[in-house]
Amino acid sequence: MSNQPTAIALFSGGLDSILACRVVAEQGVRVRALKFVTPFFDYDLLAREAQYRKKIREKYDIDVEIRDITDLYLDMLLDPPHGFGKHFNPCIDCKILMLIEAKKLMAAYQASFIITGEVVGQRPMSQRKDTLRVIERDSGTDSLLLRPLCAKSQKPTAAELAGIIDREKLPYCSGRGRSQQIELAAGFGITGYPSPAGGCKLTDPNLAKQIKTLFSRKDMVNRDNVRFLLVGRQFRLPHGGWLAIGRSQDENDAVLGLWQPGDLVLKLNDRPGPTALLRYSSHPADISLSAALVVRYGKKIPGGPLEVEVIVRQDQRDTILRSSPLPDEQLAGLTII
Ligand code: SF4
């Protein structure tokens, strides 16, 4: 349409990225926000993209699109050049990857620059001043990248030099405090924004450990296995089996949705209980153990028999096993992935 300049924004959904979009839009720029997802963060949004876009438009007046970068992300995570943070989080390379992807999309969006909500000094590793420099250098975004919340402490970028953005009108946020951002949000009438805790599974101590274990087996790293790893209770079985057991109806559905040829599905026959998926093994001992685990986490009927029926579905065929719940002492000996 018009000559209105356009920017692509990396949009995490956190307050800083919301504000970055708004302060740039306020200067007459059309902002196209991109939310990158992988199974480690925000993957569930893929199933409800339209709803999410509507919510972000209504709440924050921001146009957002979702982009799945899982395949590139898994490759990067096998060996991130800048290493890991406290857990299995490759924050610097994560940002570099997202910027590289955003840069590739600039022509399609007719964008002349990219924005992020980064703030100098806000996070120990990935938002130090020297690290911000590394991120723009290694993503090849250099002066294309405007960080509107802290631009005043950075050298002028192309958008400022071209007169699209007036840096004097930008706010100046720095450090870990949030007061400037909260004040800015109030000025825009933005309320109900998410807390900065974030939901990246790579920073969760327990999940990160499990993910790291999976990534030590390069041949097993793929989208399906990563999604499998991130659902339900997880067990590594003695004969090579890998078992995921749902802990809620949603997880039971998710477990079932991850079925692929070769996987076995286990469920209780006559009472409510979890859905389990057994991958990489159809060894009878692994199947019995899986059945005992399913019984253990299934509904107990007071006074009912200890042994209950478990349906095992393999290659479209159901068989019934009778099994008791796995006793505590055996559970303790099982490796939880
Ligand atoms: S916390 Fe997760 S999503 Fe955020 S930068 Fe680090 S690796 Fe990327």
PDB file of C-alpha atoms in Angstrom, residues 4-5 7 13 24 29 53 74-75 77 96 107-108 135 168-169 197-198 225 232 238 248 255 262 323 337:
ATOM      1  CA  GLN A   4       4.720   3.358   5.392  1.00  0.00           C
ATOM      2  CA  PRO A   5       7.945   1.786   6.619  1.00  0.00           C
ATOM      3  CA  ALA A   7       9.681  -3.509  10.718  1.00  0.00           C
ATOM      4  CA  GLY A  13       4.944 -12.319  24.149  1.00  0.00           C
ATOM      5  CA  VAL A  24       8.125   1.632  17.176  1.00  0.00           C
ATOM      6  CA  VAL A  29       6.039   2.168  11.463  1.00  0.00           C
ATOM      7  CA  ARG A  53      -3.342 -13.754  16.857  1.00  0.00           C
ATOM      8  CA  LEU A  74      17.346 -28.914  16.776  1.00  0.00           C
ATOM      9  CA  ASP A  75      20.386 -28.697  14.505  1.00  0.00           C
ATOM     10  CA  LEU A  77      20.994 -27.265  19.787  1.00  0.00           C
ATOM     11  CA  ILE A  96      21.023 -15.430  16.608  1.00  0.00           C
ATOM     12  CA  ALA A 107      12.056  -8.982   1.703  1.00  0.00           C
ATOM     13  CA  ALA A 108       8.780 -10.896   1.884  1.00  0.00           C
ATOM     14  CA  ILE A 135      24.264 -11.426  18.568  1.00  0.00           C
ATOM     15  CA  GLU A 168      14.988  10.956  21.055  1.00  0.00           C
ATOM     16  CA  LYS A 169      11.400   9.763  21.244  1.00  0.00           C
ATOM     17  CA  ALA A 197       9.449 -15.779  34.211  1.00  0.00           C
ATOM     18  CA  GLY A 198       9.095 -17.213  30.691  1.00  0.00           C
ATOM     19  CA  ASN A 225      11.293 -37.640  19.974  1.00  0.00           C
ATOM     20  CA  GLY A 232       4.043 -37.009  30.745  1.00  0.00           C
ATOM     21  CA  PRO A 238      15.808 -52.210  30.518  1.00  0.00           C
ATOM     22  CA  SER A 248      -3.879 -35.774  32.824  1.00  0.00           C
ATOM     23  CA  VAL A 255       0.670 -38.989  24.176  1.00  0.00           C
ATOM     24  CA  GLY A 262       6.119 -49.231  15.778  1.00  0.00           C
ATOM     25  CA  SER A 323      -0.805 -56.809  35.753  1.00  0.00           C
ATOM     26  CA  ILE A 337      14.976 -40.242  31.390  1.00  0.00           C
TER      27      ILE A 337
END
